[in-house]
Coordinates of C-alpha atoms and ligand atoms in Angstrom, one line a residue:
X24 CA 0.0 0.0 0.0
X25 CA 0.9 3.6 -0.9
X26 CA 0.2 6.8 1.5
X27 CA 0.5 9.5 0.6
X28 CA 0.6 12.7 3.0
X29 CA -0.2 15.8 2.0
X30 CA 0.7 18.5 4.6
X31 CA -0.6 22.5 5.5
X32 CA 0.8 24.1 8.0
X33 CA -2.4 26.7 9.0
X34 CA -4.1 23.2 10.4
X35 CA -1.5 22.0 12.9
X36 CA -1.9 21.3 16.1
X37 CA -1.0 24.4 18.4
X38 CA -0.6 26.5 15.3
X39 CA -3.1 29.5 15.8
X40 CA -2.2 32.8 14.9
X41 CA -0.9 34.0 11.3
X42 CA 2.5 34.7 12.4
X43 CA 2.9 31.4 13.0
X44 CA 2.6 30.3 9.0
X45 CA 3.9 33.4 7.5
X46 CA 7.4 34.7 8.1
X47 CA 9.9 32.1 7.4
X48 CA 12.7 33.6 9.3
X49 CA 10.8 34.2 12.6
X50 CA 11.1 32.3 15.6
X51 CA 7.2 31.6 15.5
X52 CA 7.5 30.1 12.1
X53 CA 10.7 27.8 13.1
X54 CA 8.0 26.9 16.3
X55 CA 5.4 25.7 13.8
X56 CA 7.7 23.9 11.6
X57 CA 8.3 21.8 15.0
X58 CA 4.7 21.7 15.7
X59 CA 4.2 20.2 11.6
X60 CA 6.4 17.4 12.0
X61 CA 5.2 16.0 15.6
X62 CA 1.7 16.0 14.0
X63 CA 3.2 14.2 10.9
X64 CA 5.1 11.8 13.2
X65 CA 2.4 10.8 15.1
X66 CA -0.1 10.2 11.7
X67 CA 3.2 8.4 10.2
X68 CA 2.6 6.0 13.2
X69 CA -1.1 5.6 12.9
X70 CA -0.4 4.4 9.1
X71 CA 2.5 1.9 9.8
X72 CA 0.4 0.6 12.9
X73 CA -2.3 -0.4 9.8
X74 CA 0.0 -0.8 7.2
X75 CA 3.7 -2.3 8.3
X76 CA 4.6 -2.2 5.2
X77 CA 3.2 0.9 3.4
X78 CA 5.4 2.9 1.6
X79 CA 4.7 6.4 3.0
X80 CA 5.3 9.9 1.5
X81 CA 4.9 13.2 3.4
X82 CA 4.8 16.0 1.2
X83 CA 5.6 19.1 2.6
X84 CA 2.6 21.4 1.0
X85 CA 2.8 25.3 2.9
X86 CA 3.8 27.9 1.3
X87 CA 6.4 27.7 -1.2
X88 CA 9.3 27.3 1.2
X89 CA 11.2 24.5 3.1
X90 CA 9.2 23.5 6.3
X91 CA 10.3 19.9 7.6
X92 CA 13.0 19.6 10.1
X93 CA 15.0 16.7 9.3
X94 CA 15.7 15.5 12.5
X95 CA 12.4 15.3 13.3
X96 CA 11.3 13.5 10.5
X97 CA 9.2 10.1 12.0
X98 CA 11.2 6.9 10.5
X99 CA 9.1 4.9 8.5
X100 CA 8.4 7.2 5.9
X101 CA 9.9 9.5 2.7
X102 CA 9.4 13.4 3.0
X103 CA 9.4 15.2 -0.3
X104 CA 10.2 19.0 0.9
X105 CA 12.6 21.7 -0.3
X106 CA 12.7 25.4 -2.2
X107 CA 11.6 25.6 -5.5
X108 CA 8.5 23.6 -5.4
X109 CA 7.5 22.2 -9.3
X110 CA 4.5 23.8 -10.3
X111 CA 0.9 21.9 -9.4
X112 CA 1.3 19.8 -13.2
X113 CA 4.1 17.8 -11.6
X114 CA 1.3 16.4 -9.6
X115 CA 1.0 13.8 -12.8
X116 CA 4.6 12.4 -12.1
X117 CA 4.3 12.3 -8.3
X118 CA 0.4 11.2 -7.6
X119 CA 0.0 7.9 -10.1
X120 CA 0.3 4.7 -7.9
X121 CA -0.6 6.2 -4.6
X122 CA -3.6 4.0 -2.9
X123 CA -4.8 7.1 -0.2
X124 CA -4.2 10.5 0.6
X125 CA -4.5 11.7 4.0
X126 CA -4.1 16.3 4.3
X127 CA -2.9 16.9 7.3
X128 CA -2.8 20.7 8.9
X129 CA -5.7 21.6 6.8
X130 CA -7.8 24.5 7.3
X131 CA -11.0 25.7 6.9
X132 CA -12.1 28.1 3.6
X133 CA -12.0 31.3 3.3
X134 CA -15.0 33.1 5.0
X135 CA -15.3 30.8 6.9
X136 CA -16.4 31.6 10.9
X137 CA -15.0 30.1 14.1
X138 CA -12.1 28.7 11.9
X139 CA -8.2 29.2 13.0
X140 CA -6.6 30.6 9.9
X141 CA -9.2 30.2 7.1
X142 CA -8.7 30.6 3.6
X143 CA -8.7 29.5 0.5
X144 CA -5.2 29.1 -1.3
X145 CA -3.7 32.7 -0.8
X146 CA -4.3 34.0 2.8
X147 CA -3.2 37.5 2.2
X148 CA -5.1 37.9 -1.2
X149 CA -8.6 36.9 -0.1
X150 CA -9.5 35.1 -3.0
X151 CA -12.5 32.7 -3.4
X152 CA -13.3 29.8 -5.4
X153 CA -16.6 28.3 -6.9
X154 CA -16.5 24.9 -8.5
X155 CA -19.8 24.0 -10.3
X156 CA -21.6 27.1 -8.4
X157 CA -20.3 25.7 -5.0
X158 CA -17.7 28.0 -3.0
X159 CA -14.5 25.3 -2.2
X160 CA -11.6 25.5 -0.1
X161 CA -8.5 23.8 -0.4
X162 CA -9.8 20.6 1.0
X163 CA -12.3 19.8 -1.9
X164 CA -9.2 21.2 -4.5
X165 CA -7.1 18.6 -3.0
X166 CA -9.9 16.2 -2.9
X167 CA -10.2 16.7 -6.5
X168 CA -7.1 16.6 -8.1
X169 CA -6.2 13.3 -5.8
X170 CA -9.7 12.1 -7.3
X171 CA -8.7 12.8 -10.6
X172 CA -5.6 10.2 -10.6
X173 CA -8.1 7.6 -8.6
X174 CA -6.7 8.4 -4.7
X175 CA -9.2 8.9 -2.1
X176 CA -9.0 11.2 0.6
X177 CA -9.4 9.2 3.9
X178 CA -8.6 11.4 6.5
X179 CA -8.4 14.9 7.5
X180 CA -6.8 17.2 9.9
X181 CA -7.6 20.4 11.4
X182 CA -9.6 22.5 13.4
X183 CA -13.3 21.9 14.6
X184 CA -14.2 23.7 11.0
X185 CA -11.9 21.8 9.0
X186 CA -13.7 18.7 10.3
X187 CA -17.2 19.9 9.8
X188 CA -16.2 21.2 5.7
X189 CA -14.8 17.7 5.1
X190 CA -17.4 16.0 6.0
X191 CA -20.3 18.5 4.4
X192 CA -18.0 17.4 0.7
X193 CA -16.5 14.4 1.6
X194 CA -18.6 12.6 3.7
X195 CA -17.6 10.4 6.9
X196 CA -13.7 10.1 6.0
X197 CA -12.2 10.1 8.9
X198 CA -11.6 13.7 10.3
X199 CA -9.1 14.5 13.3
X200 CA -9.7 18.3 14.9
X201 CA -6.6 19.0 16.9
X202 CA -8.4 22.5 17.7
X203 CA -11.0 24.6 18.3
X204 CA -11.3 28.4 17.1
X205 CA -13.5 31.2 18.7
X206 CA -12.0 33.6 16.4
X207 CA -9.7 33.6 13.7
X208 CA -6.3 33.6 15.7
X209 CA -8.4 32.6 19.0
X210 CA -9.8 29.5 20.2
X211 CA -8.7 26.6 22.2
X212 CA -5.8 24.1 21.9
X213 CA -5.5 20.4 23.0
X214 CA -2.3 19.5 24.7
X215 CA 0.4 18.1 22.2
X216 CA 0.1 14.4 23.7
X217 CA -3.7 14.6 23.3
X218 CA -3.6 16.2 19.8
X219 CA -0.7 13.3 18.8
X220 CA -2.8 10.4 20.2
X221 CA -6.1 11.4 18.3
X222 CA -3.7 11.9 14.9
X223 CA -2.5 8.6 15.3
X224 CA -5.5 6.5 16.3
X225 CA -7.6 8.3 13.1
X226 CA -4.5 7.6 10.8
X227 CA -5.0 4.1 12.3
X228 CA -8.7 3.8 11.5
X229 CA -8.4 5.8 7.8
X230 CA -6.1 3.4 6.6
X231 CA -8.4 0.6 8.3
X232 CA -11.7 2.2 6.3
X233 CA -9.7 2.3 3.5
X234 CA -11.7 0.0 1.5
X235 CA -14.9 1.8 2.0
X236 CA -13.3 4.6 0.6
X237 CA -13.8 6.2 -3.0
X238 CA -11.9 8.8 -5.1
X239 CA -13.6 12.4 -4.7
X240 CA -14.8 13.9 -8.2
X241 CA -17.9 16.4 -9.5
X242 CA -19.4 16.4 -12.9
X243 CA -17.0 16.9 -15.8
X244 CA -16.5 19.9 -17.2
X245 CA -16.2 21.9 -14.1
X246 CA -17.2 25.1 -14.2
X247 CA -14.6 27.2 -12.2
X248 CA -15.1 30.6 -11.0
X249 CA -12.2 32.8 -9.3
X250 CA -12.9 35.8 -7.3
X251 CA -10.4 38.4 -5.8
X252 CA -11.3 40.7 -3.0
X253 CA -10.6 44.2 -4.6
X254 CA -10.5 45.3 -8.4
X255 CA -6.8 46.2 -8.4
X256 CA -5.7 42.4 -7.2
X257 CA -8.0 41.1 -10.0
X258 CA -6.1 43.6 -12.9
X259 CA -2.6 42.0 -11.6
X260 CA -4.2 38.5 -12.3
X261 CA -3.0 37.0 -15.5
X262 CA -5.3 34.8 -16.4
X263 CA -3.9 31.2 -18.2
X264 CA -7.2 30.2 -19.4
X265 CA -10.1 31.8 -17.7
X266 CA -12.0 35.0 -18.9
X267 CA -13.1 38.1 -16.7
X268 CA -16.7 38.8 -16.2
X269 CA -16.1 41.4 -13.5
X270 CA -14.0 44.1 -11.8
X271 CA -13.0 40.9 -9.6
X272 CA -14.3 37.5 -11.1
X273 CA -12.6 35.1 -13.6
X274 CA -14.7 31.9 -15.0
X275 CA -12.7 29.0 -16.4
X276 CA -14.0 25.5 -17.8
X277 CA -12.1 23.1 -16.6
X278 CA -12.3 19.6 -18.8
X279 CA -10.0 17.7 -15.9
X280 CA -9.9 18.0 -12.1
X281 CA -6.7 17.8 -13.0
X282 CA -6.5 21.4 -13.6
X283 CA -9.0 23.2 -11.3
X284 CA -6.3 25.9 -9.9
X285 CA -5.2 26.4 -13.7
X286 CA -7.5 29.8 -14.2
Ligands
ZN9 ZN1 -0.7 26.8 4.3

C-alpha cells in the first residue's frame, strides 16, 4: 500500500495565529515547523500501525518554502520537501500509484467563521473559489485533483471547522480536529500528547476504512469561477485560461480535475 501525506501548515496542532505560517525567518515560524512534524510523526505512526509495510510519502505542501525539520522526520516514511516547489502539473509524475491520501494541517475556507486561519489558497489575497456554483476550499481542490488520478481522501486534519467542511463534501472520512477556534487567531488548543494520540488512532482507522473509501470527483466539465477581493488584485491576475466577467471575477472550464487551480 501507498500513502500518501499531503501537509498544511495553518491546520496543525498548536498553530493558531498567522505569524505562525507566515514569516519564514521568525522564531514563531521555526515553532510551527516543529509543531508540523510531531503532527506528521504521530499520523506516520497511525499508518504503519495499519500498514507495516506501506510505503509512505509526506509531502511538505505550505507555502512555497522549506518546512520539515530533518531531525524530526518520524522513520518509517519519505518526506518530499525543499525550495523551489514544481509547479501543481508535476502532480501527474508524483500522484500515479498512490492507494490514499491523508491532508494533514488543513484549514477551513476562506470566510469561513470560528475557523483558526481560514482561507482558500492565498491567505493574504482573499480570493475565493466556486467549483460548479459551489464555494471550495482547499480541501475539496485537493480532494479533486487526488480524485482525478483515482486516490481517495481518507482522513483529514484540522480544526473543529476543518472537520465539519470535510465531512459536508466528503462525507464520513475520517476527520481528526486537533483545535478549536472562537475567532480567527483565538480559540482553544488540546495539549500536544492529546492532539498526537487522536492523529495517530484516526490515521489508524483511515487506513483501516480504507476500502470503504472512494476517489472524490464532481461532474465533468467543471465550471470554475475565481474571485479576488478588490478590483486592483483582480487587474494583476494574468489569467492562463479563464476570462473576466467582472471588476474581480474570472470563470474558467475546466475539462479535468486535474486542472482546477489552472484559471
Ligand atoms: Zn498553508
Amino acid at each position: 500500500m501507498r500513502i500518501l501525506i499531503s501537509t498544511d501548515l495553518e491546520g496543525v496542532s498548536g498553530v493558531c495565529v498567522w505569524e505562525q505560517t507566515r514569516e519564514p525567518t521568525g522564531a514563531m515560524y521555526q515553532e510551527a515547523r516543529r509543531l508540523l512534524m510531531a503532527d506528521a510523526a504521530a499520523v506516520v505512526k497511525g499508518c504503519r500501525e495499519a500498514a507495516a509495510d506501506a510505503d509512505i510519502v509526506v509531502c511538505d505542501g505550505h507555502g512555497g518554502g522549506f518546512n520539515f525539520v530533518p531531525e524530526l522526520m518520524a522513520p518509517g516514511a519519505r518526506y518530499l520537501t525543499g525550495r523551489a516547489r514544481p509547479a501543481f502539473s508535476r502532480r501527474e509524475d508524483l500522484y500515479p500509484g498512490f492507494d490514499a491520501a491523508i491532508l494533514l494541517g488543513f484549514h477551513a475556507m476562506a470566510g469561513t467563521p470560528n475557523a483558526f486561519l481560514a482561507h482558500t489558497q492565498s491567505s493574504l489575497g482573499g480570493n475565493r473559489y466556486w467549483y460548479n456554483e459551489v464555494e471550495s476550499g482547499e480541501i475539496v481542490q485537493s480532494a479533486l485533483v487526488f480524485g482525478h488520478f483515482g486516490i481517495p481522501v481518507i482522513m483529514v486534519s484540522g480544526d473543529d471547522a476543518t472537520a465539519r467542511e470535510t465531512r459536508r463534501f466528503l462525507g464520513d472520512v475520517v476527520t481528526v480536529s486537533v483545535k478549536e477556534a472562537l475567532g480567527e487567531q483565538f480559540g482553544f488548543l488540546l495539549a500536544p500528547q492529546e492532539a498526537h494520540a487522536r492523529l495517530r488512532a484516526g490515521a489508524a482507522r483511515a487506513v483501516h476504512c480504507l476500502p470503504e473509501r472512494r476517489p472524490f470527483s464532481l461532474e465533468l466539465p467543471i465550471r470554475g469561477r475565481l474571485r479576488f477581493p478588490d478590483k486592483s488584485r483582480a487587474d494583476a491576475f494574468r489569467p492562463r485560461r479563464s476570462n473576466r466577467v467582472d471588476d474581480y471575477t474570472f470563470e474558467a472550464v475546466f475539462e479535468r480535475a486535474l486542472d482546477i487551480y489552472e484559471f
